[in-house]
XYZ file of C-alpha atoms in Angstrom:
687
model
C -9.068 27.065 -49.039
C -12.327 25.353 -50.058
C -10.962 22.064 -48.758
C -10.095 23.715 -45.447
C -13.608 25.188 -45.233
C -15.197 21.820 -45.940
C -12.940 20.001 -43.463
C -13.657 22.592 -40.769
C -17.399 22.362 -41.333
C -17.230 18.555 -41.272
C -15.294 18.649 -37.980
C -18.026 20.843 -36.505
C -20.718 18.440 -37.773
C -18.863 15.466 -36.294
C -18.563 17.255 -32.939
C -22.296 18.083 -32.899
C -23.212 14.496 -33.826
C -20.986 13.185 -31.071
C -22.673 15.528 -28.590
C -26.105 14.410 -29.814
C -25.176 10.774 -29.089
C -24.540 11.539 -25.409
C -27.461 10.658 -23.156
C -28.376 9.626 -19.621
C -27.596 12.905 -17.868
C -27.620 13.046 -14.060
C -31.069 13.939 -12.721
C -30.025 17.153 -10.969
C -28.653 18.724 -14.198
C -30.650 16.772 -16.760
C -32.860 19.664 -17.913
C -30.015 22.107 -18.637
C -27.778 19.535 -20.314
C -30.566 18.117 -22.493
C -31.440 21.662 -23.611
C -27.816 22.384 -24.512
C -27.466 19.178 -26.563
C -30.823 19.793 -28.292
C -29.910 23.374 -29.258
C -26.596 22.269 -30.730
C -28.319 19.509 -32.700
C -30.615 22.161 -34.251
C -27.525 23.804 -35.779
C -26.595 20.762 -37.888
C -28.410 22.047 -41.045
C -26.345 25.261 -40.853
C -23.053 23.405 -40.912
C -24.277 21.032 -43.640
C -25.131 23.977 -45.896
C -21.804 25.671 -45.124
C -19.962 22.478 -46.078
C -21.883 22.120 -49.343
C -21.708 25.810 -50.265
C -19.616 26.759 -53.290
C -19.236 30.360 -52.127
C -16.013 31.524 -50.512
C -16.142 32.072 -46.782
C -15.017 35.311 -45.082
C -11.957 35.049 -42.859
C -13.990 36.208 -39.853
C -16.452 33.355 -40.340
C -13.636 30.816 -40.619
C -12.169 32.111 -37.357
C -15.635 31.973 -35.762
C -16.082 28.347 -36.897
C -12.676 27.426 -35.471
C -13.654 29.131 -32.213
C -16.968 27.269 -32.292
C -15.112 23.975 -32.711
C -13.167 24.719 -29.526
C -16.370 25.652 -27.690
C -17.992 22.408 -28.896
C -15.041 20.478 -27.468
C -15.638 22.155 -24.090
C -19.357 21.406 -24.376
C -18.659 17.771 -25.166
C -16.397 17.451 -22.107
C -19.054 19.118 -19.942
C -21.848 16.878 -21.227
C -19.703 13.749 -20.882
C -19.241 14.555 -17.213
C -22.990 15.082 -16.974
C -23.592 11.474 -17.967
C -20.453 9.737 -16.648
C -19.435 11.888 -13.676
C -20.100 11.284 -10.006
C -23.749 11.828 -9.081
C -22.769 12.832 -5.556
C -20.213 15.350 -6.832
C -22.775 16.850 -9.237
C -25.132 17.597 -6.317
C -22.530 18.881 -3.876
C -20.650 20.980 -6.448
C -23.702 22.066 -8.460
C -22.778 25.752 -8.285
C -19.321 25.095 -9.741
C -20.778 22.831 -12.428
C -23.460 25.352 -13.405
C -20.809 28.090 -13.600
C -18.963 25.889 -16.090
C -22.251 25.308 -17.954
C -22.868 29.060 -18.278
C -19.248 29.606 -19.331
C -19.588 27.033 -22.137
C -22.961 28.489 -23.165
C -21.365 31.944 -23.400
C -18.493 30.589 -25.533
C -20.960 28.968 -27.937
C -23.061 32.122 -28.192
C -19.990 34.294 -28.895
C -18.706 31.915 -31.576
C -22.102 31.687 -33.291
C -22.475 35.472 -33.181
C -19.155 35.815 -35.044
C -20.463 34.031 -38.153
C -21.501 36.409 -41.001
C -24.768 34.705 -41.972
C -25.705 37.415 -44.486
C -22.541 36.629 -46.465
C -23.151 32.869 -46.525
C -25.104 30.916 -49.108
C -27.629 29.413 -46.665
C -31.415 29.209 -46.765
C -33.728 31.584 -44.925
C -35.175 28.692 -42.873
C -31.712 27.831 -41.567
C -31.007 31.505 -40.775
C -34.250 31.723 -38.783
C -33.375 28.555 -36.915
C -29.917 29.875 -36.077
C -31.423 33.144 -34.787
C -33.808 31.118 -32.623
C -30.950 29.060 -31.138
C -28.846 32.188 -30.574
C -31.722 33.774 -28.681
C -32.042 30.660 -26.514
C -28.309 30.741 -25.758
C -28.505 34.420 -24.763
C -31.440 33.787 -22.422
C -29.762 30.693 -20.950
C -26.669 32.714 -19.949
C -28.494 34.535 -17.188
C -31.008 31.881 -16.171
C -30.496 30.005 -12.898
C -32.875 27.131 -12.189
C -33.617 26.345 -8.567
C -31.834 23.197 -7.339
C -33.261 20.436 -5.157
C -32.478 22.118 -1.845
C -33.582 19.179 0.307
C -31.329 16.750 -1.594
C -28.376 19.133 -1.331
C -28.829 19.800 2.392
C -29.301 16.132 3.351
C -26.329 15.071 1.239
C -24.202 17.887 2.676
C -25.136 16.859 6.225
C -24.109 13.275 5.489
C -20.932 14.535 3.775
C -19.953 16.466 6.916
C -20.659 13.589 9.327
C -17.763 11.733 10.895
C -17.210 8.214 9.588
C -18.474 6.500 12.731
C -21.711 8.511 13.065
C -24.811 6.407 12.459
C -27.050 7.945 9.794
C -30.826 7.870 9.741
C -32.029 5.016 7.484
C -34.934 7.150 6.217
C -32.503 9.883 5.095
C -30.208 7.365 3.407
C -33.164 5.797 1.611
C -34.302 9.182 0.277
C -30.782 9.928 -0.900
C -30.225 6.636 -2.720
C -33.617 6.996 -4.410
C -33.050 10.598 -5.526
C -29.477 9.906 -6.614
C -30.571 6.664 -8.306
C -27.901 4.648 -6.471
C -30.144 1.743 -5.468
C -28.629 -0.824 -7.818
C -25.222 -2.455 -7.747
C -24.652 -1.246 -11.319
C -25.242 2.343 -10.165
C -22.847 1.938 -7.229
C -20.237 0.433 -9.522
C -20.589 3.308 -11.994
C -20.334 5.873 -9.180
C -17.141 4.199 -7.923
C -15.677 4.284 -11.424
C -16.632 7.947 -11.800
C -14.788 8.827 -8.588
C -11.827 6.720 -9.730
C -11.670 8.718 -12.981
C -11.743 11.971 -11.007
C -8.834 10.742 -8.889
C -6.883 9.823 -12.030
C -7.673 13.195 -13.610
C -6.388 14.951 -10.504
C -2.997 13.318 -10.957
C -3.501 10.990 -8.007
C -3.979 13.871 -5.554
C -7.777 14.131 -5.324
C -7.992 16.457 -2.355
C -10.144 16.272 0.718
C -13.504 16.689 -1.060
C -13.108 13.606 -3.279
C -11.871 11.555 -0.313
C -14.915 12.611 1.725
C -17.219 11.802 -1.203
C -15.617 8.338 -1.305
C -16.386 7.886 2.397
C -19.936 9.094 1.756
C -20.307 6.572 -1.070
C -19.110 3.852 1.302
C -21.934 4.745 3.705
C -24.439 4.560 0.877
C -23.000 1.207 -0.270
C -23.223 -0.192 3.243
C -26.845 0.941 3.478
C -27.802 -0.555 0.094
C -26.124 -3.863 0.951
C -27.529 -3.921 4.495
C -31.054 -3.239 3.263
C -30.615 -5.736 0.378
C -32.001 -3.127 -2.015
C -30.488 -4.830 -5.059
C -30.330 -8.501 -4.227
C -32.731 -9.362 -7.051
C -31.513 -9.052 -10.622
C -33.073 -6.577 -13.017
C -36.041 -7.685 -15.083
C -35.178 -9.518 -18.215
C -32.965 -12.511 -18.685
C -31.995 -14.137 -15.400
C -29.007 -16.417 -15.276
C -28.457 -18.637 -12.273
C -25.260 -19.497 -10.464
C -23.671 -22.623 -11.990
C -23.071 -25.374 -9.485
C -20.037 -27.610 -9.355
C -22.050 -30.422 -10.928
C -22.591 -28.347 -14.029
C -26.175 -27.484 -13.261
C -27.334 -23.911 -13.634
C -28.420 -23.238 -10.075
C -27.330 -23.387 -6.474
C -29.807 -24.664 -3.922
C -29.486 -22.465 -0.847
C -32.186 -23.011 1.779
C -34.420 -24.448 -0.970
C -34.102 -21.267 -3.083
C -32.392 -20.983 -6.471
C -29.861 -18.142 -6.405
C -30.070 -15.877 -9.446
C -26.969 -13.979 -10.604
C -27.504 -10.198 -10.940
C -26.906 -9.088 -14.523
C -24.106 -6.727 -13.491
C -22.106 -9.658 -12.085
C -22.154 -11.571 -15.376
C -19.599 -11.130 -18.139
C -21.304 -9.639 -21.230
C -19.416 -12.176 -23.376
C -19.854 -15.471 -21.476
C -22.907 -14.479 -19.362
C -21.222 -16.310 -16.447
C -20.439 -14.956 -12.974
C -17.167 -13.038 -13.254
C -14.142 -14.307 -11.320
C -11.599 -11.704 -12.420
C -13.490 -8.633 -13.718
C -11.432 -6.076 -15.638
C -12.264 -2.700 -17.180
C -11.444 -1.823 -20.800
C -10.849 1.704 -22.083
C -14.573 2.283 -22.840
C -15.438 1.722 -19.166
C -17.158 -1.644 -19.754
C -16.271 -4.611 -17.518
C -15.578 -8.161 -18.731
C -14.184 -11.425 -17.393
C -10.431 -11.196 -17.995
C -10.084 -14.500 -19.857
C -13.004 -13.656 -22.180
C -11.841 -10.175 -23.182
C -8.267 -11.424 -23.627
C -9.500 -14.036 -26.136
C -11.426 -11.269 -27.915
C -8.292 -9.109 -28.156
C -6.082 -12.031 -29.176
C -8.465 -12.657 -32.087
C -7.460 -9.229 -33.427
C -10.514 -7.223 -32.359
C -9.906 -3.630 -31.293
C -13.487 -2.681 -30.412
C -15.520 -3.007 -27.231
C -17.768 -6.116 -27.601
C -20.715 -4.445 -25.858
C -20.641 -0.886 -27.249
C -18.707 -1.506 -30.503
C -16.634 1.607 -29.739
C -12.977 1.594 -30.752
C -10.647 0.786 -27.874
C -8.144 3.580 -27.318
C -5.985 1.111 -25.392
C -5.851 -2.635 -24.805
C -4.848 -2.145 -21.162
C -7.053 -4.139 -18.763
C -7.614 -2.564 -15.336
C -8.808 -4.845 -12.493
C -12.287 -3.874 -11.272
C -11.692 -4.377 -7.541
C -14.948 -2.624 -6.623
C -17.046 -5.098 -8.623
C -14.972 -8.058 -7.413
C -15.698 -6.992 -3.829
C -19.419 -6.601 -4.547
C -19.527 -10.082 -6.115
C -17.795 -11.552 -3.058
C -20.264 -9.804 -0.741
C -23.228 -11.047 -2.796
C -21.871 -14.597 -2.611
C -21.433 -14.296 1.164
C -24.962 -12.932 1.614
C -26.360 -15.904 -0.295
C -24.156 -18.522 1.359
C -22.197 -19.240 -1.826
C -18.445 -19.714 -1.992
C -17.005 -16.650 -3.779
C -15.406 -17.422 -7.155
C -11.630 -17.592 -6.988
C -9.742 -15.505 -9.551
C -7.287 -17.404 -11.770
C -3.743 -18.003 -10.556
C -1.512 -14.967 -10.711
C 1.042 -16.995 -12.619
C -1.149 -16.890 -15.727
C 0.345 -14.307 -18.063
C -1.719 -11.292 -19.019
C -1.176 -9.299 -22.147
C -1.220 -5.524 -22.215
C -0.010 -3.366 -25.038
C 1.274 0.140 -24.539
C -0.237 2.774 -26.813
C 2.138 5.592 -25.832
C 3.121 8.002 -28.558
C 6.754 7.865 -29.785
C 7.522 11.198 -28.105
C 6.387 9.856 -24.752
C 8.416 6.671 -25.226
C 11.475 8.771 -26.044
C 10.889 10.803 -22.889
C 10.710 7.624 -20.802
C 13.964 6.367 -22.335
C 15.664 9.664 -21.460
C 14.418 9.438 -17.875
C 15.778 5.906 -17.565
C 19.209 7.079 -18.651
C 19.081 9.686 -15.894
C 18.092 7.002 -13.372
C 21.052 4.906 -14.425
C 23.594 7.680 -13.972
C 25.182 8.300 -10.597
C 24.177 11.958 -10.323
C 21.729 12.298 -7.377
C 20.205 15.505 -8.772
C 19.331 13.851 -12.080
C 18.146 10.681 -10.341
C 15.881 12.697 -8.059
C 14.415 14.634 -10.977
C 13.933 11.531 -13.154
C 12.363 9.464 -10.368
C 9.937 12.315 -9.642
C 8.902 12.567 -13.301
C 8.430 8.799 -13.599
C 6.336 8.935 -10.433
C 4.016 11.485 -12.079
C 3.910 9.710 -15.440
C 2.991 6.411 -13.795
C 0.202 8.147 -11.895
C -1.304 9.678 -15.032
C -2.728 6.686 -16.936
C -2.544 2.961 -17.574
C -0.654 3.250 -20.880
C 2.188 5.087 -19.165
C 2.387 2.383 -16.493
C 2.744 -0.302 -19.143
C 5.249 1.701 -21.201
C 7.437 2.549 -18.190
C 7.587 -1.096 -17.149
C 8.284 -2.270 -20.700
C 11.152 0.227 -20.923
C 12.818 -1.509 -17.957
C 12.358 1.153 -15.279
C 11.429 -1.193 -12.424
C 14.946 -2.556 -11.656
C 16.350 0.990 -11.636
C 13.640 2.138 -9.216
C 14.245 -0.882 -6.979
C 17.942 -0.006 -6.680
C 17.030 3.553 -5.667
C 15.044 2.277 -2.652
C 18.278 1.863 -0.717
C 19.682 5.307 -1.549
C 20.522 7.563 1.430
C 18.734 10.468 -0.300
C 15.270 10.503 1.327
C 13.631 12.404 -1.544
C 14.901 9.953 -4.181
C 13.749 7.116 -1.945
C 10.281 8.651 -1.660
C 9.976 9.169 -5.440
C 11.137 5.614 -6.144
C 8.727 3.874 -3.769
C 5.812 6.056 -4.929
C 6.629 5.341 -8.581
C 6.546 1.609 -7.779
C 3.206 2.128 -6.031
C 1.749 3.774 -9.128
C 3.219 1.107 -11.427
C 1.792 -1.673 -9.240
C -1.755 -0.573 -10.117
C -1.217 -2.534 -13.344
C -1.553 -6.218 -12.428
C 1.114 -7.290 -14.897
C 3.616 -4.987 -13.196
C 3.064 -6.561 -9.771
C 4.952 -9.688 -10.795
C 7.772 -7.639 -12.324
C 8.132 -5.586 -9.145
C 8.308 -8.613 -6.857
C 10.586 -10.605 -9.166
C 12.954 -7.617 -9.324
C 13.550 -8.000 -5.590
C 11.632 -4.883 -4.589
C 10.030 -6.206 -1.390
C 13.122 -5.938 0.888
C 13.768 -2.405 -0.379
C 10.135 -1.391 0.198
C 10.364 -2.776 3.744
C 13.571 -0.772 4.251
C 11.727 2.415 3.242
C 8.860 1.415 5.535
C 11.333 1.230 8.435
C 13.613 4.181 7.782
C 12.043 6.536 5.245
C 10.252 9.844 5.685
C 6.639 9.660 6.864
C 5.287 10.151 3.337
C 7.659 7.508 1.997
C 6.606 5.085 4.766
C 2.940 5.673 3.954
C 3.514 5.030 0.258
C 5.595 1.941 1.066
C 2.667 0.581 3.103
C 0.291 1.340 0.213
C 2.656 -0.458 -2.192
C 2.723 -3.554 0.012
C -1.087 -3.475 0.108
C -1.226 -3.282 -3.689
C 1.205 -6.190 -4.094
C -0.506 -8.307 -1.421
C -3.632 -8.549 -3.569
C -1.829 -11.541 -5.132
C -2.064 -14.453 -2.677
C 1.467 -15.777 -3.181
C 2.933 -12.341 -2.457
C 1.240 -12.303 0.961
C 3.698 -15.046 1.945
C 6.690 -13.231 0.397
C 5.884 -9.924 2.072
C 5.185 -11.550 5.448
C 8.512 -13.383 5.337
C 10.402 -10.161 4.497
C 9.833 -8.637 7.932
C 7.229 -6.140 6.751
C 4.685 -6.754 9.501
C 6.468 -5.138 12.527
C 7.088 -1.793 10.742
C 3.507 -1.849 9.455
C 2.280 -2.250 13.038
C 4.552 0.615 14.068
C 3.105 2.826 11.325
C -0.397 1.833 12.433
C 0.512 3.078 15.891
C 2.375 6.314 15.127
C 1.506 7.324 11.557
C -0.687 10.108 10.250
C -4.343 9.384 9.565
C -3.521 8.395 6.000
C -0.525 6.334 7.145
C -2.630 4.426 9.667
C -5.197 3.601 7.003
C -2.500 2.441 4.559
C -0.940 0.267 7.284
C -4.303 -1.158 8.353
C -5.331 -2.136 4.818
C -1.931 -3.732 4.169
C -2.081 -5.676 7.454
C -5.639 -6.782 6.715
C -4.588 -8.201 3.350
C -1.442 -9.852 4.728
C -3.287 -11.450 7.656
C -5.662 -13.245 5.319
C -2.730 -15.676 5.062
C -2.790 -17.735 8.279
C 0.996 -17.737 8.648
C 1.106 -13.939 8.980
C -1.430 -13.706 11.816
C 0.972 -14.933 14.497
C 3.653 -12.516 13.247
C 1.230 -9.612 13.555
C 0.204 -10.634 17.080
C 3.829 -10.984 18.171
C 4.539 -7.543 16.688
C 2.027 -6.073 19.146
C -0.827 -5.347 16.778
C -3.637 -6.173 19.237
C -2.864 -3.429 21.821
C -2.549 -0.947 18.948
C -5.922 -1.992 17.522
C -7.548 -1.725 20.946
C -6.132 1.785 21.291
C -7.633 2.728 17.907
C -11.008 1.342 18.992
C -11.089 3.542 22.085
C -9.859 6.795 20.525
C -12.393 9.638 20.963
C -12.507 10.524 17.267
C -13.048 6.888 16.267
C -11.680 7.439 12.760
C -10.050 3.996 12.541
C -12.824 1.858 14.051
C -13.845 0.210 10.760
C -10.308 -0.888 9.942
C -9.410 -1.942 13.503
C -12.461 -4.184 13.916
C -11.948 -5.732 10.472
C -8.340 -6.681 11.324
C -9.361 -7.986 14.783
C -12.006 -10.189 13.148
C -9.287 -11.831 11.034
C -6.818 -12.230 13.915
C -9.447 -13.768 16.208
C -9.424 -16.953 14.131
C -5.803 -17.573 15.213
C -4.897 -19.118 18.590
C -2.355 -16.414 19.459
C -4.757 -13.758 18.258
C -7.550 -14.977 20.528
C -5.220 -15.092 23.506
C -3.948 -11.552 22.864
C -7.461 -10.156 22.351
C -8.643 -11.820 25.557
C -5.658 -10.481 27.481
C -6.403 -6.976 26.191
C -9.781 -7.057 28.000
C -11.590 -6.542 24.711
C -14.980 -8.015 25.683
C -16.552 -4.803 27.121
C -15.397 -2.797 24.094
C -16.769 -5.387 21.664
C -20.104 -5.584 23.478
C -20.401 -1.799 23.284
C -19.857 -1.851 19.496
C -22.513 -4.567 19.159
C -24.817 -2.262 21.081
C -24.206 1.088 19.306
C -21.853 0.544 16.329
C -22.536 0.776 12.593
C -23.940 -2.356 10.886
C -20.485 -3.372 9.631
C -18.870 -2.708 13.005
C -21.553 -4.720 14.807
C -20.967 -7.751 12.612
C -17.177 -7.580 12.976
C -17.408 -7.162 16.759
C -19.742 -10.161 16.899
C -17.343 -12.167 14.707
C -14.469 -11.452 17.131
C -16.606 -12.542 20.087
C -17.639 -15.765 18.339
C -13.970 -16.806 18.105
C -13.120 -15.456 21.554
C -15.934 -17.296 23.331
C -15.385 -20.551 21.443
C -12.325 -21.481 23.463
C -12.927 -19.784 26.811
C -16.203 -19.768 28.733
C -14.822 -17.032 30.970
C -15.300 -14.546 28.125
C -18.817 -15.850 27.555
C -19.646 -15.325 31.222
C -18.092 -11.834 31.099
C -20.162 -10.886 28.058
C -23.316 -12.235 29.706
C -22.716 -10.272 32.879
C -22.065 -7.049 30.913
C -25.495 -7.443 29.316
C -24.872 -8.715 25.792
C -28.178 -10.589 25.450
C -30.399 -7.673 24.353
C -27.933 -6.224 21.790
C -27.411 -9.730 20.378
C -31.134 -10.307 19.986
C -31.398 -6.932 18.216
C -28.478 -7.823 15.913
C -29.969 -11.253 15.167
C -33.211 -9.598 14.100
C -32.059 -6.419 12.312
C -28.354 -6.771 11.487
C -26.597 -7.521 8.212
C -26.815 -11.122 7.045
C -23.343 -11.887 8.366
C -24.151 -10.022 11.592
C -27.311 -12.094 12.019
C -25.334 -15.325 11.611
C -22.688 -14.278 14.140
C -25.354 -13.122 16.627
C -27.195 -16.434 16.236
C -23.982 -18.349 16.948
C -23.309 -16.309 20.079
C -26.904 -16.665 21.294
C -26.711 -20.418 20.800
C -23.480 -20.609 22.815
C -24.910 -18.379 25.512
C -28.025 -20.562 25.674
C -25.899 -23.710 26.027
C -23.753 -21.984 28.631
C -26.804 -20.930 30.650
C -28.217 -24.465 30.426
C -24.918 -25.911 31.604
C -24.874 -23.430 34.470
C -28.417 -24.386 35.462
C -27.619 -28.094 35.207
C -24.502 -27.613 37.322
C -26.491 -25.576 39.845
C -29.237 -28.209 39.948
C -26.668 -30.972 40.364
C -24.940 -29.051 43.146
C -28.265 -28.414 44.856
C -29.127 -32.102 44.553
C -25.796 -33.094 46.044
C -26.308 -30.637 48.915
C -29.796 -32.007 49.439
C -28.505 -35.587 49.530
C -25.778 -34.557 51.927
C -28.257 -32.743 54.172
C -30.595 -35.714 54.046
C -27.769 -38.085 54.942
C -26.659 -35.895 57.801
C -30.261 -35.651 59.020
C -30.661 -39.409 58.910
C -27.433 -39.874 60.879
C -28.576 -37.356 63.444
C -31.936 -39.118 63.761
C -30.223 -42.459 64.185
C -27.894 -41.081 66.824
C -30.803 -39.524 68.653
C -32.685 -42.797 68.457
C -29.721 -44.677 69.841
C -29.417 -42.202 72.700
C -33.081 -42.447 73.489
C -32.949 -46.258 73.398
C -30.058 -46.228 75.881
C -31.996 -44.048 78.314
C -34.951 -46.484 78.339
C -32.917 -49.571 79.429
C -30.701 -47.941 82.123
C -33.174 -47.981 85.143
C -33.837 -51.779 85.013
C -30.175 -52.496 85.216
C -29.447 -50.364 88.255
C -31.312 -52.550 90.863
C -29.667 -55.630 89.537
C -26.342 -54.085 90.098
C -27.340 -52.945 93.521
C -28.510 -56.417 94.447
C -25.251 -57.858 93.435
C -23.452 -55.407 95.586
C -25.716 -56.150 98.501
C -25.188 -59.876 98.157
C -21.469 -59.383 98.154
C -21.671 -57.527 101.365
């Protein structure tokens, strides 16, 4: 019994110490959360004295301590979210979060009130301190601090805006400053926080999280457009290593400095293939793999124990690094070849592994009911966490799921393709899925499945097409025409899944012609002119890729796209302006007719505005178009001057001829009278 009492007290002490180590709470809830952590820390002497006490403990007190341990677990979860959760979510859902805060506070107060302090061998000072903390908990239950109303209202207004509505820069600047999202590290952390919320929701985040993601995209675009975090933080500044081995890149006479968040904490070099470990820290894949292969099972940066050795690709950071490189005119680092093996180790418990084995046996049987049930459970397990994805693949589930893609049962088909989608999140599984011959089956589902199955098939192809060599495989499998069809007739989600898959696939030059021949350009033009404009970002991004292809340019020109593109350059979002300008650069390079059309529509003023105030890429594209327009106008003026000169020469020549003729006529009139008498004389003589 004494051992149980001591172990229980030690567990409570450990929980309080863990809570005390949490810091960095979000600004909007910082005061309440800091107070909660501080009050709990003040209780440590109580639990220390209980642990060291030789007196027996009443049953009621033991139950109260056990209840307190549960309340501390809830408090720890709450406080963790306060430091690691989404800053945007904390503001928008403050009422819900504060309700949870008051609920936890009430649980702690009830548990502490259940301890019989008079029957415990503890000092009077500790009793007084406990009474003080209890009083603070009781007062905190009914206290409601006033929130930042302006921040909430401005964020809510932005949250409720449609995706294509242009937001006021002054409002966005206030928001990023108040939310402390001005640095790339902050944006990366916010993206990870939303990702964790999606994972916690079982892959079905709901409309609010999706809208918060769109809101974060607007904030990211603003931060990148305004170059708010192009300079690295103070402190050590590493520079981009050049190909010659030097530590800098000379770009317009300036040395480019790598932001700290883009450097691997181990090598301090710019990351090519950033991956996330279980503590949430990001490393270069090759560096952290060497660390793990050496037998380490702690995070190099935080020294925390790794709950899993699974490495999750950090696509958000990889994208930010690529954008930073583009802004600074540097070639983005290429990730290592996909053929390089990666090592992940499943940490599933034996019971979970046994469950997976049982599900595989059901998949292998010929009973459709059992197959449907098993495929659905594997779908959910694969969605839950990275360890499950590794364990399911290691157990050999992928070939079974691939075979189920061709089943006539639409529900089994849907479960199978969605399970493969969830498994493909793990990079190591991508190769297993493709090598198991899944691509033709996924394309079959994309053609003939239910709408949800088609959407998930498109998302799976997008996930697989992250690997360059699979872009070729997927394009050759006939996937592009059904993707274009889904882009045309799918739901909003289906259109987005199709657009992102087509964007990735069309990065490979050989797939661009296939997309054009499948009729993608008319579909994209239709999306650009829809009243709601919900697919404008995706449509312009795909058009910008297709415009670099001969067939793509011809199809875009035939679709009479110039007026639409000019309008987006005039009134679109910064990203839409740059993509529209990029399409026009390609379109006008091979056909001066389009250049003349754009000039006559009135593109000059919007281009000048874009060249002065656009994104860096937008400025470059606008400058290219202005240069071509200037050359075109000069050529027109030269041609006009030459034509005028030729007309002038012709008129002068004709005038000279007329003068000469007139002179000849006049000369003939002067000599005629002197000849007439002579003729008359001759006649007279003859007579």
